[in-house]
mmCIF file of C-alpha atoms in Angstrom:
data_model
loop_
_atom_site.group_PDB
_atom_site.id
_atom_site.type_symbol
_atom_site.label_atom_id
_atom_site.label_comp_id
_atom_site.label_asym_id
_atom_site.label_seq_id
_atom_site.Cartn_x
_atom_site.Cartn_y
_atom_site.Cartn_z
ATOM 1 C CA MET A 8 68.402 -33.077 -4.432
ATOM 2 C CA SER A 9 65.780 -30.316 -4.338
ATOM 3 C CA ASP A 10 63.863 -29.366 -1.206
ATOM 4 C CA ASP A 11 60.581 -30.157 -2.992
ATOM 5 C CA LEU A 12 61.745 -33.703 -3.738
ATOM 6 C CA GLN A 13 62.867 -34.253 -0.150
ATOM 7 C CA THR A 14 59.546 -32.920 1.138
ATOM 8 C CA GLY A 15 57.654 -35.259 -1.170
ATOM 9 C CA MET A 16 59.727 -38.231 -0.011
ATOM 10 C CA ARG A 17 58.997 -37.446 3.629
ATOM 11 C CA GLN A 18 55.293 -37.014 2.927
ATOM 12 C CA HIS A 19 55.068 -40.310 1.039
ATOM 13 C CA MET A 20 56.955 -42.110 3.803
ATOM 14 C CA THR A 21 54.461 -40.758 6.341
ATOM 15 C CA PHE A 22 51.574 -41.759 4.081
ATOM 16 C CA GLY A 23 53.021 -45.262 3.741
ATOM 17 C CA SER A 24 53.135 -45.578 7.531
ATOM 18 C CA LEU A 25 49.478 -44.558 7.716
ATOM 19 C CA ILE A 26 48.572 -47.171 5.103
ATOM 20 C CA TYR A 27 50.427 -49.888 7.038
ATOM 21 C CA ASN A 28 48.826 -48.937 10.352
ATOM 22 C CA LYS A 29 45.371 -48.925 8.778
ATOM 23 C CA TYR A 30 45.440 -52.030 6.602
ATOM 24 C CA SER A 31 47.875 -54.218 8.529
ATOM 25 C CA LYS A 32 47.578 -53.308 12.201
ATOM 26 C CA SER A 33 43.966 -52.100 12.387
ATOM 27 C CA LEU A 34 42.147 -54.148 9.747
ATOM 28 C CA GLY A 35 44.484 -57.119 9.339
ATOM 29 C CA PHE A 36 43.961 -56.880 5.580
ATOM 30 C CA LEU A 37 47.722 -57.128 4.969
ATOM 31 C CA SER A 38 50.320 -59.323 6.645
ATOM 32 C CA ASN A 39 52.718 -57.798 9.169
ATOM 33 C CA SER A 40 55.519 -57.893 6.594
ATOM 34 C CA TYR A 41 55.633 -57.483 2.825
ATOM 35 C CA ARG A 42 54.173 -60.358 0.823
ATOM 36 C CA ALA A 43 54.377 -60.298 -2.965
ATOM 37 C CA SER A 44 51.049 -62.116 -3.167
ATOM 38 C CA GLU A 45 49.347 -59.224 -1.349
ATOM 39 C CA VAL A 46 51.041 -56.119 -2.713
ATOM 40 C CA TYR A 47 51.451 -55.105 -6.353
ATOM 41 C CA VAL A 48 52.833 -51.622 -6.961
ATOM 42 C CA ARG A 49 52.183 -49.701 -10.166
ATOM 43 C CA SER A 50 53.710 -46.326 -11.035
ATOM 44 C CA THR A 51 53.810 -44.021 -14.000
ATOM 45 C CA ASP A 52 57.151 -44.118 -15.806
ATOM 46 C CA TYR A 53 58.703 -40.964 -14.344
ATOM 47 C CA ASN A 54 61.604 -40.626 -11.908
ATOM 48 C CA ARG A 55 59.572 -38.536 -9.449
ATOM 49 C CA THR A 56 56.639 -40.954 -9.319
ATOM 50 C CA ILE A 57 58.876 -44.012 -8.940
ATOM 51 C CA ILE A 58 60.755 -42.254 -6.120
ATOM 52 C CA SER A 59 57.383 -41.451 -4.532
ATOM 53 C CA ALA A 60 56.424 -45.133 -4.691
ATOM 54 C CA ILE A 61 59.742 -46.199 -3.133
ATOM 55 C CA SER A 62 59.304 -43.661 -0.320
ATOM 56 C CA ASN A 63 55.749 -44.842 0.296
ATOM 57 C CA LEU A 64 56.851 -48.470 0.519
ATOM 58 C CA ILE A 65 59.675 -47.606 2.929
ATOM 59 C CA GLY A 66 57.095 -45.960 5.179
ATOM 60 C CA ALA A 67 54.820 -48.977 4.949
ATOM 61 C CA PHE A 68 57.138 -51.985 5.123
ATOM 62 C CA TYR A 69 60.628 -50.933 6.210
ATOM 63 C CA ASN A 70 61.786 -53.128 9.120
ATOM 64 C CA GLN A 71 58.290 -54.546 9.644
ATOM 65 C CA SER A 72 58.542 -58.118 10.978
ATOM 66 C CA VAL A 73 61.408 -59.022 8.630
ATOM 67 C CA GLN A 74 64.259 -61.453 9.187
ATOM 68 C CA PRO A 75 67.847 -61.216 7.899
ATOM 69 C CA ARG A 76 68.944 -64.086 5.621
ATOM 70 C CA SER A 77 65.291 -64.770 4.954
ATOM 71 C CA ASP A 78 63.845 -61.476 3.719
ATOM 72 C CA TYR A 79 67.069 -59.549 3.036
ATOM 73 C CA PRO A 80 70.877 -60.120 3.169
ATOM 74 C CA ASP A 81 72.475 -60.297 6.601
ATOM 75 C CA SER A 82 74.420 -57.112 7.339
ATOM 76 C CA ALA A 83 77.263 -59.236 8.744
ATOM 77 C CA GLU A 84 77.749 -60.699 5.266
ATOM 78 C CA THR A 85 76.735 -57.570 3.357
ATOM 79 C CA PRO A 86 77.771 -54.603 5.534
ATOM 80 C CA ARG A 87 76.368 -51.920 3.232
ATOM 81 C CA TRP A 88 72.882 -53.440 3.088
ATOM 82 C CA PRO A 89 70.429 -51.302 5.141
ATOM 83 C CA PRO A 90 69.192 -53.510 8.011
ATOM 84 C CA GLY A 91 65.488 -54.211 7.712
ATOM 85 C CA TYR A 92 65.178 -53.062 4.094
ATOM 86 C CA VAL A 93 63.370 -55.414 1.697
ATOM 87 C CA PRO A 94 63.287 -54.256 -1.957
ATOM 88 C CA ILE A 95 59.753 -54.229 -3.358
ATOM 89 C CA PRO A 96 59.203 -54.317 -7.149
ATOM 90 C CA ILE A 97 57.630 -51.238 -8.714
ATOM 91 C CA HIS A 98 56.033 -51.907 -12.086
ATOM 92 C CA THR A 99 55.727 -49.336 -14.839
ATOM 93 C CA VAL A 100 54.290 -49.143 -18.331
ATOM 94 C CA TYR A 101 55.421 -46.618 -20.920
ATOM 95 C CA ARG A 102 52.957 -43.765 -20.782
ATOM 96 C CA SER A 103 51.537 -44.186 -24.304
ATOM 97 C CA ASN A 104 50.618 -47.794 -23.404
ATOM 98 C CA ASP A 105 49.341 -47.145 -19.884
ATOM 99 C CA PRO A 106 45.523 -47.283 -19.760
ATOM 100 C CA TYR A 107 45.329 -46.809 -15.989
ATOM 101 C CA ALA A 108 47.946 -44.575 -14.389
ATOM 102 C CA ASP A 109 48.804 -42.249 -17.294
ATOM 103 C CA VAL A 110 45.441 -41.835 -19.000
ATOM 104 C CA PRO A 111 46.107 -38.339 -20.447
ATOM 105 C CA TYR A 112 48.673 -39.817 -22.840
ATOM 106 C CA THR A 113 46.809 -42.901 -24.014
ATOM 107 C CA SER A 114 44.868 -43.046 -27.251
ATOM 108 C CA CYS A 115 41.113 -42.520 -26.908
ATOM 109 C CA LYS A 116 38.990 -40.982 -29.668
ATOM 110 C CA ARG A 117 36.323 -39.680 -27.302
ATOM 111 C CA LYS A 118 38.906 -38.149 -24.966
ATOM 112 C CA THR A 119 40.572 -36.402 -27.917
ATOM 113 C CA TRP A 120 37.215 -35.114 -29.173
ATOM 114 C CA LEU A 121 36.196 -33.783 -25.761
ATOM 115 C CA GLN A 122 39.583 -32.146 -25.189
ATOM 116 C CA ASN A 123 39.347 -30.486 -28.596
ATOM 117 C CA LEU A 124 36.007 -29.017 -27.524
ATOM 118 C CA ALA A 125 37.735 -27.573 -24.462
ATOM 119 C CA VAL A 126 40.803 -26.300 -26.344
ATOM 120 C CA ASN A 127 38.659 -24.570 -28.977
ATOM 121 C CA SER A 128 36.296 -22.995 -26.453
ATOM 122 C CA PRO A 129 36.048 -19.173 -26.313
ATOM 123 C CA GLU A 130 37.692 -19.190 -22.861
ATOM 124 C CA VAL A 131 40.841 -20.993 -24.021
ATOM 125 C CA THR A 132 40.991 -18.996 -27.242
ATOM 126 C CA GLN A 133 41.021 -15.813 -25.165
ATOM 127 C CA ILE A 134 43.803 -17.124 -22.889
ATOM 128 C CA LEU A 135 45.928 -18.077 -25.902
ATOM 129 C CA GLU A 136 45.425 -14.637 -27.393
ATOM 130 C CA GLN A 137 46.453 -12.965 -24.135
ATOM 131 C CA ASN A 138 49.657 -15.023 -23.953
ATOM 132 C CA LYS A 139 50.651 -15.069 -27.621
ATOM 133 C CA ASP A 140 53.557 -12.693 -26.928
ATOM 134 C CA LEU A 141 55.270 -15.501 -24.998
ATOM 135 C CA TYR A 142 55.951 -17.209 -28.313
ATOM 136 C CA ASN A 143 57.583 -14.081 -29.718
ATOM 137 C CA LYS A 144 59.952 -13.460 -26.809
ATOM 138 C CA THR A 145 63.680 -14.017 -27.124
ATOM 139 C CA GLN A 146 64.156 -17.521 -25.800
ATOM 140 C CA VAL A 147 66.237 -16.693 -22.740
ATOM 141 C CA PHE A 148 65.016 -19.042 -20.061
ATOM 142 C CA ASP A 149 64.943 -17.069 -16.838
ATOM 143 C CA ALA A 150 62.874 -17.251 -13.654
ATOM 144 C CA GLY A 151 60.227 -14.891 -15.018
ATOM 145 C CA LEU A 152 59.669 -16.924 -18.175
ATOM 146 C CA PHE A 153 59.658 -20.132 -16.139
ATOM 147 C CA ASN A 154 56.888 -18.831 -13.871
ATOM 148 C CA GLU A 155 54.818 -17.697 -16.847
ATOM 149 C CA LEU A 156 55.161 -21.077 -18.549
ATOM 150 C CA LYS A 157 54.479 -22.916 -15.296
ATOM 151 C CA GLY A 158 51.234 -20.995 -14.915
ATOM 152 C CA LEU A 159 50.187 -21.928 -18.441
ATOM 153 C CA ASP A 160 51.118 -25.567 -17.838
ATOM 154 C CA ILE A 161 48.906 -25.695 -14.743
ATOM 155 C CA TYR A 162 46.093 -24.098 -16.732
ATOM 156 C CA ALA A 163 46.580 -26.640 -19.543
ATOM 157 C CA GLU A 164 46.194 -29.530 -17.074
ATOM 158 C CA THR A 165 43.006 -27.890 -15.810
ATOM 159 C CA ILE A 166 41.667 -27.686 -19.361
ATOM 160 C CA LYS A 167 42.538 -31.347 -20.022
ATOM 161 C CA SER A 168 40.227 -32.239 -17.139
ATOM 162 C CA GLY A 169 37.425 -30.061 -18.513
ATOM 163 C CA PHE A 170 37.438 -27.554 -15.675
ATOM 164 C CA LEU A 171 36.462 -24.437 -17.604
ATOM 165 C CA SER A 172 34.583 -21.442 -16.257
ATOM 166 C CA SER A 173 31.754 -22.514 -18.576
ATOM 167 C CA PRO A 174 32.297 -26.271 -19.007
ATOM 168 C CA ILE A 175 29.041 -27.058 -20.835
ATOM 169 C CA ILE A 176 29.729 -27.230 -24.577
ATOM 170 C CA GLN A 177 27.423 -28.803 -27.159
ATOM 171 C CA GLY A 178 25.195 -29.959 -24.321
ATOM 172 C CA LEU A 179 28.023 -31.841 -22.584
ATOM 173 C CA ASP A 180 29.505 -30.953 -19.202
ATOM 174 C CA LEU A 181 33.228 -31.382 -19.848
ATOM 175 C CA SER A 182 33.980 -31.152 -16.119
ATOM 176 C CA ILE A 183 32.085 -34.454 -15.773
ATOM 177 C CA GLU A 184 32.818 -36.212 -19.070
ATOM 178 C CA LEU A 185 36.614 -35.762 -19.137
ATOM 179 C CA PRO A 186 37.264 -36.857 -15.522
ATOM 180 C CA LYS A 187 35.168 -39.978 -16.202
ATOM 181 C CA ILE A 188 37.436 -40.880 -19.108
ATOM 182 C CA ARG A 189 40.649 -40.052 -17.244
ATOM 183 C CA GLY A 190 39.705 -41.829 -14.017
ATOM 184 C CA GLY A 191 37.326 -44.503 -15.257
ATOM 185 C CA PRO A 192 39.874 -47.105 -16.436
ATOM 186 C CA LEU A 193 41.770 -47.010 -13.130
ATOM 187 C CA LEU A 194 38.558 -47.142 -11.106
ATOM 188 C CA TRP A 195 37.284 -50.198 -12.968
ATOM 189 C CA HIS A 196 40.696 -51.861 -12.680
ATOM 190 C CA LEU A 197 40.537 -51.443 -8.886
ATOM 191 C CA ILE A 198 36.969 -52.758 -8.806
ATOM 192 C CA GLN A 199 38.000 -55.788 -10.873
ATOM 193 C CA ASN A 200 40.869 -56.536 -8.469
ATOM 194 C CA MET A 201 38.492 -56.303 -5.495
ATOM 195 C CA GLU A 202 35.979 -58.618 -7.153
ATOM 196 C CA GLU A 203 38.696 -61.171 -7.924
ATOM 197 C CA LYS A 204 39.864 -61.026 -4.299
ATOM 198 C CA VAL A 205 36.330 -61.589 -3.009
ATOM 199 C CA ASP A 206 35.781 -64.472 -5.454
ATOM 200 C CA LEU A 207 39.023 -66.108 -4.294
ATOM 201 C CA ILE A 208 38.063 -65.817 -0.616
ATOM 202 C CA LEU A 209 34.619 -67.274 -1.305
ATOM 203 C CA MET A 210 36.194 -70.142 -3.227
ATOM 204 C CA LEU A 211 38.595 -70.909 -0.358
ATOM 205 C CA ILE A 212 35.872 -70.967 2.305
ATOM 206 C CA LYS A 213 33.379 -72.862 0.172
ATOM 207 C CA PRO A 214 32.621 -76.238 1.820
#
């Protein structure tokens, strides 16, 4: 297991503890222990993101007001079961069908059009010209080639979000339009969940 992965697991566990302290202990928004009716976990369909979600949930709910034989198997009967650990489902959707968590890979005509504007901009054309020799190199994958490709990959993600040095093309600010498309579906999904929660509470307290 790489050091980066271990670091990420520790960070997510710490973040999960912060979430629990905030929303359970301070605000009382969540119960003291995990309740399926309160927590729904969604992840992109990658090993690293699923591991991040697991680590976050361990930080939030591990050994929090749980009871053996009720919430998890008794260690006396199942010696290898970690005491206090309650498995929490993590839901995924294949990236091409995920309209919320993996927006860059979903089909959207406007997103494709805007990204084509970015890819065909003078700035990107110049970068591609400067790095064209990478495609002509003997394909021996060493640390130097990895670092060069990693730098281009980071730049490509920046371009997908419209963050160019001169982002205004055809009168559109790509640094505004592309993030709206990439983040909008998830934002509205969260808003919809909040509205449904409020409506349910109002219905329950209605005389």
